[in-house]
Coordinates of C-alpha atoms in Angstrom, one line a residue:
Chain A
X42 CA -4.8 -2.0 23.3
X43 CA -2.9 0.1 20.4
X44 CA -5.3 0.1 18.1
X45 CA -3.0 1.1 14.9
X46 CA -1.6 -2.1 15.4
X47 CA -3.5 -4.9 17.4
X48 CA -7.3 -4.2 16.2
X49 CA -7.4 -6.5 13.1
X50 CA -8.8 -9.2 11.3
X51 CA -7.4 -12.5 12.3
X52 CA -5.1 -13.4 9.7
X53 CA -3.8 -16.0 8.0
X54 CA -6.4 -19.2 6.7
X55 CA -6.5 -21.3 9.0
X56 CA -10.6 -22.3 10.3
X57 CA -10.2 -19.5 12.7
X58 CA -9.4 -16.8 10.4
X59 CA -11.0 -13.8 9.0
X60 CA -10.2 -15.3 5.3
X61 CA -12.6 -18.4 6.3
X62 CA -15.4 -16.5 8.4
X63 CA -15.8 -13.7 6.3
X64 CA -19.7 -15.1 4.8
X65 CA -21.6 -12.5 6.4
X66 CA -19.7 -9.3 5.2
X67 CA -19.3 -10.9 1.6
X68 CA -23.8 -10.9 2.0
X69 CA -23.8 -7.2 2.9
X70 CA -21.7 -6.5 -0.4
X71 CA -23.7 -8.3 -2.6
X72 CA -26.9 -6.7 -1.2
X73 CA -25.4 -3.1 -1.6
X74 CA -23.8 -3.6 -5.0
X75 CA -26.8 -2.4 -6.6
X76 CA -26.7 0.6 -4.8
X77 CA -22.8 0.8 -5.5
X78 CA -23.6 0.6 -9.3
X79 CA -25.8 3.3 -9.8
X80 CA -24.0 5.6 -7.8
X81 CA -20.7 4.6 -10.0
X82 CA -22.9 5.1 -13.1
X83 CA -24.1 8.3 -12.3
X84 CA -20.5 9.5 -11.6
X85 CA -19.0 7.9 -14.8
X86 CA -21.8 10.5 -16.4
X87 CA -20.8 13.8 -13.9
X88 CA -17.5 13.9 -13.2
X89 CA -15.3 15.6 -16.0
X90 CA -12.1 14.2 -14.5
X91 CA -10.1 11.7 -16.8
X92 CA -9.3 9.5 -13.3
X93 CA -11.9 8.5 -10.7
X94 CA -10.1 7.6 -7.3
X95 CA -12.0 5.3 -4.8
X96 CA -11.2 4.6 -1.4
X97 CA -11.9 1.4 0.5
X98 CA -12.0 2.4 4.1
X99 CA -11.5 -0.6 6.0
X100 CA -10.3 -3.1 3.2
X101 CA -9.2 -6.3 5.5
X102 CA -7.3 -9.1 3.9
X103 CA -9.8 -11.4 2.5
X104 CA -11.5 -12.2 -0.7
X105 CA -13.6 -9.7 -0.1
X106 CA -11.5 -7.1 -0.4
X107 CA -11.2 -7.1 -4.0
X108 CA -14.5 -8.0 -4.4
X109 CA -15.1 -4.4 -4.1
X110 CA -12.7 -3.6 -6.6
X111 CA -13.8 -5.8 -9.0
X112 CA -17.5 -4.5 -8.6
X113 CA -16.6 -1.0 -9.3
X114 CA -14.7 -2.0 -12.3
X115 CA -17.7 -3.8 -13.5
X116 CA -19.8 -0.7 -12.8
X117 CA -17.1 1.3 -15.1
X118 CA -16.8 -0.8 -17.8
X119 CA -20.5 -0.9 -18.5
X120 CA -20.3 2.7 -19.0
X121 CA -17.7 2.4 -21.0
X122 CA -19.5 0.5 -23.6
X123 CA -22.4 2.8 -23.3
X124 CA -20.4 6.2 -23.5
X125 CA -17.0 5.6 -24.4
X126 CA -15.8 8.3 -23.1
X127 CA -14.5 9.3 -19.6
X128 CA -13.3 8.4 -17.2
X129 CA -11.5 5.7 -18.6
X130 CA -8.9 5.5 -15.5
X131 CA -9.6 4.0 -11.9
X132 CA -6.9 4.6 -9.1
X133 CA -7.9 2.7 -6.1
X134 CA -6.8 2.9 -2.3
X135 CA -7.4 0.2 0.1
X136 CA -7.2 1.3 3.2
X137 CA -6.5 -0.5 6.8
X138 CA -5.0 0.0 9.9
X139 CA -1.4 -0.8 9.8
X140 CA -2.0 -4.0 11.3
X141 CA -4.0 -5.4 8.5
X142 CA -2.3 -8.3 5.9
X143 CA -1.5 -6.2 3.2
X144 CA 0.9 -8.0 2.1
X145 CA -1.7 -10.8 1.3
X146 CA -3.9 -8.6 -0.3
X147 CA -0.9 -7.5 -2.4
X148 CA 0.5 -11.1 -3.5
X149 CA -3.4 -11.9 -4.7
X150 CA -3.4 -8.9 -7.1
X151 CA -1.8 -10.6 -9.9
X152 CA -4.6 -13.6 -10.2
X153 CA -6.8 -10.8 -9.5
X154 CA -5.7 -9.4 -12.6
X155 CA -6.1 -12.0 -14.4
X156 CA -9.4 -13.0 -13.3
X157 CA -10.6 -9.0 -14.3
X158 CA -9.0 -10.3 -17.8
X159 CA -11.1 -14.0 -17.9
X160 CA -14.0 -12.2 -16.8
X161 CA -14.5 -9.5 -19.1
X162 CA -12.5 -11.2 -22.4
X163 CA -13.3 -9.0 -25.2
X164 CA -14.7 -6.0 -23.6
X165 CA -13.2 -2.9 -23.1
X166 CA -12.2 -2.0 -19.4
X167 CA -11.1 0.7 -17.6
X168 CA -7.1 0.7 -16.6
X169 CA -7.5 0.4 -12.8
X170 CA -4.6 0.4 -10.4
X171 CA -3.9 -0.4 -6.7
X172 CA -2.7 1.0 -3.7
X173 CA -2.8 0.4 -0.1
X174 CA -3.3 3.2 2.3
X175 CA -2.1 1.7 6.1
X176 CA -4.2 4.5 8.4
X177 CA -6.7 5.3 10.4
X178 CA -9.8 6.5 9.0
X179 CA -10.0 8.7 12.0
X180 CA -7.1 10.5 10.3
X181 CA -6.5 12.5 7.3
X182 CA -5.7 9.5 4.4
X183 CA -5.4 11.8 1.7
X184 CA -5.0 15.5 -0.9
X185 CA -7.4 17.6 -0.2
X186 CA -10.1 17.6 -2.8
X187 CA -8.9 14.3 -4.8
X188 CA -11.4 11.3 -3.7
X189 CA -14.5 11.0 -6.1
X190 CA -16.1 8.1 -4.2
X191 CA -15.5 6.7 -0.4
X192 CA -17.0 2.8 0.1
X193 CA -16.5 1.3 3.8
X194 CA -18.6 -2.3 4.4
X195 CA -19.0 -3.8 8.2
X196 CA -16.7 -1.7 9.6
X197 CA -17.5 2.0 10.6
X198 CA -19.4 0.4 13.9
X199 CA -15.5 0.3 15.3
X200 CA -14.7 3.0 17.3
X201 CA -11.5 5.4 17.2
X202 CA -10.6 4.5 20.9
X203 CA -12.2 3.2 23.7
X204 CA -14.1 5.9 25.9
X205 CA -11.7 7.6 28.6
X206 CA -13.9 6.4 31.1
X207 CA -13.5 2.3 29.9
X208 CA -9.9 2.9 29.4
X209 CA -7.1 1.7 31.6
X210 CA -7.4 -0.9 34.4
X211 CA -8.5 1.4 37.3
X212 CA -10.9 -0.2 39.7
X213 CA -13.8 -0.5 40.1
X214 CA -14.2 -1.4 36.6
X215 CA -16.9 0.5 35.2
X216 CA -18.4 -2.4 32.8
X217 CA -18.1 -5.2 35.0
X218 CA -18.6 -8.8 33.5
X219 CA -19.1 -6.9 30.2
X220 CA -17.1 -6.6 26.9
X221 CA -19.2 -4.1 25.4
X222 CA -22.8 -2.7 25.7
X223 CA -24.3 -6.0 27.5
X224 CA -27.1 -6.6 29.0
X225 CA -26.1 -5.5 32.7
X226 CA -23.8 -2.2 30.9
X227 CA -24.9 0.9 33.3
X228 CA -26.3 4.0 31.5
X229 CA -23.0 5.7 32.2
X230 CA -21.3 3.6 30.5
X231 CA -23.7 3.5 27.5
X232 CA -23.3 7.6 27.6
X233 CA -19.7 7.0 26.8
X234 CA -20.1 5.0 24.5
X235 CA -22.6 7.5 22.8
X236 CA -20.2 10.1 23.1
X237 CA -17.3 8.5 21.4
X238 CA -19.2 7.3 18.7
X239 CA -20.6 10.7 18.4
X240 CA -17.1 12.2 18.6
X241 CA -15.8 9.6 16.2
X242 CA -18.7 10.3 13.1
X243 CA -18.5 14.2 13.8
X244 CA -14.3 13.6 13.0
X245 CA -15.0 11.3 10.3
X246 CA -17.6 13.1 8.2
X247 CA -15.5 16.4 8.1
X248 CA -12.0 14.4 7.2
X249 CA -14.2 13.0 4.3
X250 CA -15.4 16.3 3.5
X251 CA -11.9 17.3 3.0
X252 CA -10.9 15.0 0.8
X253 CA -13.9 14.7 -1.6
X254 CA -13.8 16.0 -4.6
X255 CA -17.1 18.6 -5.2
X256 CA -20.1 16.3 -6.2
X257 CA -17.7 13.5 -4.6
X258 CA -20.2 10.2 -3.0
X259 CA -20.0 7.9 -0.2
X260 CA -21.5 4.1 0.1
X261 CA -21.2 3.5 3.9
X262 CA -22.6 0.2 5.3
X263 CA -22.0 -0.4 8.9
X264 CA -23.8 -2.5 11.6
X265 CA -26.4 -0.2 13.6
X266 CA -29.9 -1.3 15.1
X267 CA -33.1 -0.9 14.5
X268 CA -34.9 0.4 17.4
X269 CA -34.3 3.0 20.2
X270 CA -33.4 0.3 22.8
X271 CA -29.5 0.6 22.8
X272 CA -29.8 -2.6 24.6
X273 CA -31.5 -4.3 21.6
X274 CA -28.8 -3.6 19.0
X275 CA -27.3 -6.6 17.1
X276 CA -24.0 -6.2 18.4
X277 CA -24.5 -6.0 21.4
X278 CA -26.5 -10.0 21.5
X279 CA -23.6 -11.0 19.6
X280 CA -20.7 -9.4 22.1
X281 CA -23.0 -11.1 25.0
X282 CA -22.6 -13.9 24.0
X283 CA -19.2 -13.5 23.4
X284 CA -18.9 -11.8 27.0
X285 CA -20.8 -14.8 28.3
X286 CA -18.2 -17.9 26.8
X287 CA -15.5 -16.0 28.1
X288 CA -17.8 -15.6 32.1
X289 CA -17.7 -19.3 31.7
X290 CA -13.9 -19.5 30.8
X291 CA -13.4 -17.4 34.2
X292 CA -16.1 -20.0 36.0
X293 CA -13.6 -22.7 35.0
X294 CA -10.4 -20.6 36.5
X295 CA -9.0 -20.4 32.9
X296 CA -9.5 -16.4 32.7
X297 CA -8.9 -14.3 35.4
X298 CA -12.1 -12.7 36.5
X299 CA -9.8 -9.0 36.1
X300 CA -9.0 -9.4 32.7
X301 CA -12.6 -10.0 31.6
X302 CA -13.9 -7.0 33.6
X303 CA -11.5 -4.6 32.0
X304 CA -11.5 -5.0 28.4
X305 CA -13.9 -3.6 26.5
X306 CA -14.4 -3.5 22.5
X307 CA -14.2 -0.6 20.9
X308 CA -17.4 -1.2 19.6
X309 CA -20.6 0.7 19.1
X310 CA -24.4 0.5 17.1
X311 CA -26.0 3.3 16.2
X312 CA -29.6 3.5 15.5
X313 CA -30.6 5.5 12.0
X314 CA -31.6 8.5 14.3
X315 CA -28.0 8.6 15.9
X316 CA -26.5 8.7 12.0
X317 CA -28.7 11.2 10.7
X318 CA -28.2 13.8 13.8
X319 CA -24.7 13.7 12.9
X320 CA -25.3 14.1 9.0
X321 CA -27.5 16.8 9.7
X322 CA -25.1 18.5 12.6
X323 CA -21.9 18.3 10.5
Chain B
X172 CA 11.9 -17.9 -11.0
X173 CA 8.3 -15.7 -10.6
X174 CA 9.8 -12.0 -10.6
X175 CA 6.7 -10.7 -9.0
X176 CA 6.6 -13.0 -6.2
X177 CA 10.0 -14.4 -5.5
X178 CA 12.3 -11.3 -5.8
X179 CA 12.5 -9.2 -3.4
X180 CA 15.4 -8.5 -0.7
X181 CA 15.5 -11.3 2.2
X182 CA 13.0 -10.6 4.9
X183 CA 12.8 -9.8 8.7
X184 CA 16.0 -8.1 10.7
X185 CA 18.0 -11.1 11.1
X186 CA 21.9 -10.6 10.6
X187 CA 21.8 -11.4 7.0
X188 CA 18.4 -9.4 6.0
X189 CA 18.2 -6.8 4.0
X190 CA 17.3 -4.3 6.7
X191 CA 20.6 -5.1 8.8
X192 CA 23.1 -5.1 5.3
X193 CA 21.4 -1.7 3.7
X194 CA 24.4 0.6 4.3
X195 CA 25.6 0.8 1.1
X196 CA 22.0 1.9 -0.4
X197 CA 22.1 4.2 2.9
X198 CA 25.1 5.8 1.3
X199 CA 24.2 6.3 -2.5
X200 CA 20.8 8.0 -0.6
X201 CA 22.9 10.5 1.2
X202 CA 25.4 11.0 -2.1
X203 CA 22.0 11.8 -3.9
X204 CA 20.5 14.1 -1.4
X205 CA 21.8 17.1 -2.7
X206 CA 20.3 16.4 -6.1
X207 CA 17.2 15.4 -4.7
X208 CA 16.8 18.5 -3.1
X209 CA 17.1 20.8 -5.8
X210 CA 14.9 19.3 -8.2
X211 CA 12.6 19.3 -5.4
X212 CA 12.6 23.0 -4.6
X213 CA 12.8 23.4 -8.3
X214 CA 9.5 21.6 -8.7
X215 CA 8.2 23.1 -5.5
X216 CA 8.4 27.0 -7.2
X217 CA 7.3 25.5 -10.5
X218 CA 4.5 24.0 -9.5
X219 CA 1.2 25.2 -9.1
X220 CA -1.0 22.0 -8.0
X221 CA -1.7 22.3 -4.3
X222 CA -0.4 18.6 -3.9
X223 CA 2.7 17.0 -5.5
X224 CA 2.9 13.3 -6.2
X225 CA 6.0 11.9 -5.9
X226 CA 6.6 7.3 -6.3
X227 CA 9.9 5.8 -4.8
X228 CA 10.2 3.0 -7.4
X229 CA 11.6 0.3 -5.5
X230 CA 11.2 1.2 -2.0
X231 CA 12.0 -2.0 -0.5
X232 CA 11.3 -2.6 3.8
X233 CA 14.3 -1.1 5.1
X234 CA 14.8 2.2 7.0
X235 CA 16.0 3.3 3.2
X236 CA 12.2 3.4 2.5
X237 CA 11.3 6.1 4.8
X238 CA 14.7 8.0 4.9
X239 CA 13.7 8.9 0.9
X240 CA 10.7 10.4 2.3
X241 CA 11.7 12.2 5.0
X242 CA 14.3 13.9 2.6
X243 CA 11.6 15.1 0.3
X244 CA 9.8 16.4 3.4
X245 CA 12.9 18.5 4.4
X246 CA 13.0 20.1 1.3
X247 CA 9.3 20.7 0.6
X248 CA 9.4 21.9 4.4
X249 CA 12.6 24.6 3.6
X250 CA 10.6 25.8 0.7
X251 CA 7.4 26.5 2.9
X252 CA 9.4 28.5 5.4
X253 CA 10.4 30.7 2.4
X254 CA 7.7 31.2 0.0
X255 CA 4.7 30.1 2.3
X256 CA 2.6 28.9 -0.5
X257 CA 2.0 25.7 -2.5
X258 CA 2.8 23.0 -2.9
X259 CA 1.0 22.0 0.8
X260 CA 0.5 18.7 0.7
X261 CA 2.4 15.1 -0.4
X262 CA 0.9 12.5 -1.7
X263 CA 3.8 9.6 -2.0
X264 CA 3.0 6.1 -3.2
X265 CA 6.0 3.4 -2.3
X266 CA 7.0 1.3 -4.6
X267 CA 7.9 -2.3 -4.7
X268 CA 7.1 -5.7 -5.8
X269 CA 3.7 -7.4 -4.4
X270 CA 6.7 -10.0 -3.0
X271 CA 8.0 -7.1 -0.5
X272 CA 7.2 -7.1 2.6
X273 CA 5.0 -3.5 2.8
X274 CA 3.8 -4.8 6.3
X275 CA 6.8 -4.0 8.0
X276 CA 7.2 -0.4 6.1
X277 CA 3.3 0.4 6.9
X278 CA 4.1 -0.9 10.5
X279 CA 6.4 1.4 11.0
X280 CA 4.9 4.4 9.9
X281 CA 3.9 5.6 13.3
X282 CA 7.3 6.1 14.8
X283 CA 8.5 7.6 11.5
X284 CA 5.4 10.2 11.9
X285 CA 6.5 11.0 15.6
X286 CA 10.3 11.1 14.8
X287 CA 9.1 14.0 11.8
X288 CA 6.9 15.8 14.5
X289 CA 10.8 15.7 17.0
X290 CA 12.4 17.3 13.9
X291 CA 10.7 20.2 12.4
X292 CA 9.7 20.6 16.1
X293 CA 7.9 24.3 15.7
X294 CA 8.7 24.3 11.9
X295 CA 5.9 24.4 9.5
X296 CA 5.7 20.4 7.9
X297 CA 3.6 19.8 4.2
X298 CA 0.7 17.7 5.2
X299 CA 1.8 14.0 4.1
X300 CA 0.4 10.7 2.8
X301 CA 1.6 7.3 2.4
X302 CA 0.7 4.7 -0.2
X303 CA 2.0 1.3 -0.7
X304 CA 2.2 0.6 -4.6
X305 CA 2.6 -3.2 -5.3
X306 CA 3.5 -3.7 -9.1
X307 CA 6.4 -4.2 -11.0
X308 CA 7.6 -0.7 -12.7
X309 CA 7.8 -2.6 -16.0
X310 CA 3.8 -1.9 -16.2
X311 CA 1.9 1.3 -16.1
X312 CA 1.7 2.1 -11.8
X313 CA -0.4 4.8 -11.7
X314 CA -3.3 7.4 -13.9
X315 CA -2.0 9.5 -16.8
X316 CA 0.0 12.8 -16.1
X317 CA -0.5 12.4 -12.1
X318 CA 3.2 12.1 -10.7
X319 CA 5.4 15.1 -10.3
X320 CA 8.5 13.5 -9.0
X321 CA 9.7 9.4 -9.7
X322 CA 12.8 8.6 -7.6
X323 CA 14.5 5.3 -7.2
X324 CA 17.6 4.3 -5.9
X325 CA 19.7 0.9 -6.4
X326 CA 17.3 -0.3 -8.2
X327 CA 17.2 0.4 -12.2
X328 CA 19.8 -2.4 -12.9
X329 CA 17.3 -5.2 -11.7
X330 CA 15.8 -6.6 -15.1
X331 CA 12.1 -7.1 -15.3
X332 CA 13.2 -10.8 -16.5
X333 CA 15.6 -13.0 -17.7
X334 CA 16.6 -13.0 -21.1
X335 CA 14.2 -16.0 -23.1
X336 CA 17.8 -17.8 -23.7
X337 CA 18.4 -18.1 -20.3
X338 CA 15.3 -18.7 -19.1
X339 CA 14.9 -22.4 -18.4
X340 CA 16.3 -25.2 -17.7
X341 CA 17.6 -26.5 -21.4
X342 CA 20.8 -28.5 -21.9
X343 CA 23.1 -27.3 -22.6
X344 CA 23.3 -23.9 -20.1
X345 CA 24.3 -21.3 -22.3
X346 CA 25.8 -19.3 -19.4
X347 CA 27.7 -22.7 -17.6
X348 CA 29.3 -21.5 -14.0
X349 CA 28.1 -18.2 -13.9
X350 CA 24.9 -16.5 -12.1
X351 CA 25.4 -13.3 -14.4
X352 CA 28.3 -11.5 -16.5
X353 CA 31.0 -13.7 -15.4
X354 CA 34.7 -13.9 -16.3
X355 CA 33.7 -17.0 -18.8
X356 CA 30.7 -15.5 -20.2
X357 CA 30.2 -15.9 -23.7
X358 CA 29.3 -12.7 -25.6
X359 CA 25.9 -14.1 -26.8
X360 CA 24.9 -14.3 -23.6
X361 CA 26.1 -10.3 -23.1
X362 CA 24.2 -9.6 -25.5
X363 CA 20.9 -11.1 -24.3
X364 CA 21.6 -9.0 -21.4
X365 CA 22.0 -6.1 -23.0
X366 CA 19.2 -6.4 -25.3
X367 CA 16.8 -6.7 -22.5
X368 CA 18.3 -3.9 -20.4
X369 CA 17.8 -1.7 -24.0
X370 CA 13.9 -3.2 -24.1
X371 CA 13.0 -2.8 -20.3
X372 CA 14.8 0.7 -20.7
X373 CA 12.9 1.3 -23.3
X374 CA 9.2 0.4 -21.8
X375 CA 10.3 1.8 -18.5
X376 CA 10.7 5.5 -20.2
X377 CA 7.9 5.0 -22.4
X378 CA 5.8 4.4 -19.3
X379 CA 6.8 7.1 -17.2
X380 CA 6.5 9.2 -19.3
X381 CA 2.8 8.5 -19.5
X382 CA 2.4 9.0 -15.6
X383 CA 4.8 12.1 -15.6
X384 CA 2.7 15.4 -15.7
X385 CA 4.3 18.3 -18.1
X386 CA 7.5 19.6 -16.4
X387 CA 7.5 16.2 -13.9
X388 CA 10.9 14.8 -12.9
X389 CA 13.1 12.0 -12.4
X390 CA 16.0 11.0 -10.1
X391 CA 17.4 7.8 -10.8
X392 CA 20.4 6.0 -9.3
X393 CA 21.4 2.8 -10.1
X394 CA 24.3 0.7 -10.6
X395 CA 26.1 0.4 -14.1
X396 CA 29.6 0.4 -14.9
X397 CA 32.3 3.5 -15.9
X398 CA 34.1 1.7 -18.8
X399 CA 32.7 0.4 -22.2
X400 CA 34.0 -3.4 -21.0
X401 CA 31.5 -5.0 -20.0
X402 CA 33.6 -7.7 -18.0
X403 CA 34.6 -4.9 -15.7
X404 CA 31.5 -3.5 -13.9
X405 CA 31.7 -3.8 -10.2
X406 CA 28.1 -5.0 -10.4
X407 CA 29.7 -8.6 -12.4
X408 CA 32.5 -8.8 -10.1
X409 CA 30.2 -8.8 -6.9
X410 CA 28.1 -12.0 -8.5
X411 CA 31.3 -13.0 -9.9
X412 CA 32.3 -13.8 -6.0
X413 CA 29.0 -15.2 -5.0
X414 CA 29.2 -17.8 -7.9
X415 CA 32.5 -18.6 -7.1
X416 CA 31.1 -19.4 -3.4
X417 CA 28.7 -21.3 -5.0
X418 CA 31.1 -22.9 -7.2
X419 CA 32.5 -24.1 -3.9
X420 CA 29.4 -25.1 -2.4
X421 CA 29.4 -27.6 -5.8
X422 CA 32.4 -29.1 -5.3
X423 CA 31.8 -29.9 -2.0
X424 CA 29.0 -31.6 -2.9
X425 CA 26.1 -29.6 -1.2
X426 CA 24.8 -28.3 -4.4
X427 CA 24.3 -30.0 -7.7
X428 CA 26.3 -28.7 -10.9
X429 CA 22.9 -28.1 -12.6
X430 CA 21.4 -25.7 -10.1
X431 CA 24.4 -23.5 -10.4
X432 CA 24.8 -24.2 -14.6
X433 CA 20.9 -23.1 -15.0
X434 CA 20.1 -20.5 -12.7
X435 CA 21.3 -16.6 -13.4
X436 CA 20.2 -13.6 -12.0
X437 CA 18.5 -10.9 -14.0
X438 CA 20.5 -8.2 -13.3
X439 CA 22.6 -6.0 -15.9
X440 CA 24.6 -2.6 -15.1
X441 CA 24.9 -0.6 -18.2
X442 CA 27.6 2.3 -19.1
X443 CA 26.7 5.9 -19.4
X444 CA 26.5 5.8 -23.2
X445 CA 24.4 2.8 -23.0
X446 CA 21.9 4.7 -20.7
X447 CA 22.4 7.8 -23.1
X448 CA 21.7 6.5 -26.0
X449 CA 18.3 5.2 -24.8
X450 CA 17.4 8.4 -23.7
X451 CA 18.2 10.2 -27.2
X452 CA 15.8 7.0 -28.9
X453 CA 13.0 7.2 -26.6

């Protein structure tokens, strides 16, 4: 798999697209908003800059997408009435993997726009304009020392790359039968998986670090579990059974038994322990 | 005709895309090149932000898009061998309309990144960052005194509409067997042209002007005409064959009279003076 290009969001809108099953990220913006607001207040009150640039990591191509946006310009634009003062311009980069639909996102800015307008008729808002940044987020995206606030919803759980070890279609397949952490994953495996995500949080938090600006913020929300038990995680229930339609798909002769034993997603859960060894180590 | 959404250069790499028949914008980027260069090393000594901003306005989705860039990475790279200091890094934002197709630009950025590692192979490179920019560059693109360098190329002689008298379909066309400054063009409807080239000049200046920083630049190439005759730029004799094909196509009987009576394109190519005396007015 090249991820630059082939890991995206189904596109398009038909049933079967990530425009019509996109429910469950849409909940995990609405439940952090409040937490988006009052870090967008308190930076409206800190920074002395006359621009505030914010960075989507992971932006996809649905309604969602903007939704972001749109809550940040909120956020602004009560500040504005209460300090009118700076900053009174937003620059925004949405950022993807090249193989995202950007050029959906882009044809839906203009009734964007005009819904920003409907919404807040009378009241002052901030200028705000839009950009889309097609990169990794494993990667450098941007100047040194020019990003005042870095949002990324449902998304940091995918990995860089797939473990060397899951890699390539060597026998014997390492994660037989499994697409990801399942429920009969060997340790070793597991460890690889640790080790990427570990490898891949390290990388990011110091590219991050590069590009903030001093007092800059992050809102991260990514899928992780709640326990120890790496076997208990979320994800990893969701990409059984996943791993299991596709078992029966090979059952009916309609899969070859080789392809489902080597892929693997590049996919992994962290617990709240694994994220804040990282914060702490990096 | 929506601007925003339905112009843009013809899509794909078919035999009559825009990618396959961009040689002569190939050519007026090489002419330009030295120019390009030494406002660029100019800027590069002037300068003392550790990152310059520079927009292609009108980027498009041919290899014209990245060949701009790659030029300003040459000369930012010469200027790094010699002085060894700022500027470091670029931030560039591509310009087009949201109708362009930025997926097959951003799709491409991984060969262009490998084919600048091949050719400053050893050299010191400027670290470098892509944006896609999606708005017409008859509106404000971008924050207050941020861009050091605007460049576009073939582009400047696309209107940002039609004139309001030839907007429409009213009897009777005002502008009968033409699709621009034709042969039989009445001089009212030159001079609807012209007045909107003077108020899109106008509003185009004013605006970058608010995104240039102090001492910012601008290289701009775009088609217009030598003489004061308006009848005689090369720009009206080009549409001047493609509605005599059409014309033909009418006759023939594969496309009504009306379409060709009602529809013109909103494109004008002013003289030098022209130009100049917008520049001494704004």
């Amino acid at each position: 798999m090249k991820m630059e290009h082939d890991l995206h969001m189904t596109k398009g809108e038909e049933e079967t697209s990530y425009f019509k099953n996109s429910r469950l990220q849409e909940k995990a913006l609405v439940e952090t908003k409040p937490v988006l607001q009052k870090i967008v207040m308190e930076m409206c009150v800190d920074l002395l800059h006359p621009t505030m640039t914010i960075v989507d990591l992971g932006c996809s191509s649905s309604d969602n997408t903007l939704f972001f946006v749109s809550n940040v310009i909120k956020a602004v634009s009560y500040h504005l009435e209460k300090f009118s003062g700076h900053p009174t311009e937003l620059q925004f980069f949405l950022n993807d993997l090249p193989g995202n639909d950007f050029n959906r996102v882009f044809q839906s800015l203009q009734r964007f726009r005009s819904s920003i307008d409907m919404d807040h008729k009378g009241e002052p808002i901030p200028a705000f304009y839009i950009a889309g940044l097609p990169s990794s987020y494993y990667t450098r995206l941007l100047p040194r020392r020019s990003v005042h606030l870095f949002h990324s919803s449902y998304c940091l759980h995918w990995r860089s790359r797939l473990p060397d070890g899951l890699e390539g279609k060597k026998r014997p397949y390492p994660n037989e039968g499994n697409i990801g952490i399942g429920a009969t994953t060997r340790p070793c495996v597991v460890k690889m998986y640790q080790e990427q995500f570990q490898k891949d949080m390290l990388l990011f938090l110091q590219l991050r670090h590069e590009e903030l600006v001093a007092n800059g913020q992050m809102v991260l929300t990514f899928l992780g579990r709640k326990h120890d038990d790496v076997y208990s995680a979320s994800l990893n229930r969701l990409y059984g059974l996943l791993s299991q339609s596709v078992q029966s798909l090979v059952e009916e002769g309609l899969v070859e038994k080789e392809k489902l034993d080597s892929f693997n997603l590049p996919v992994y859960g962290p617990s709240m322990d694994d994220v804040k060894a990282l914060v702490d180590q990096s």
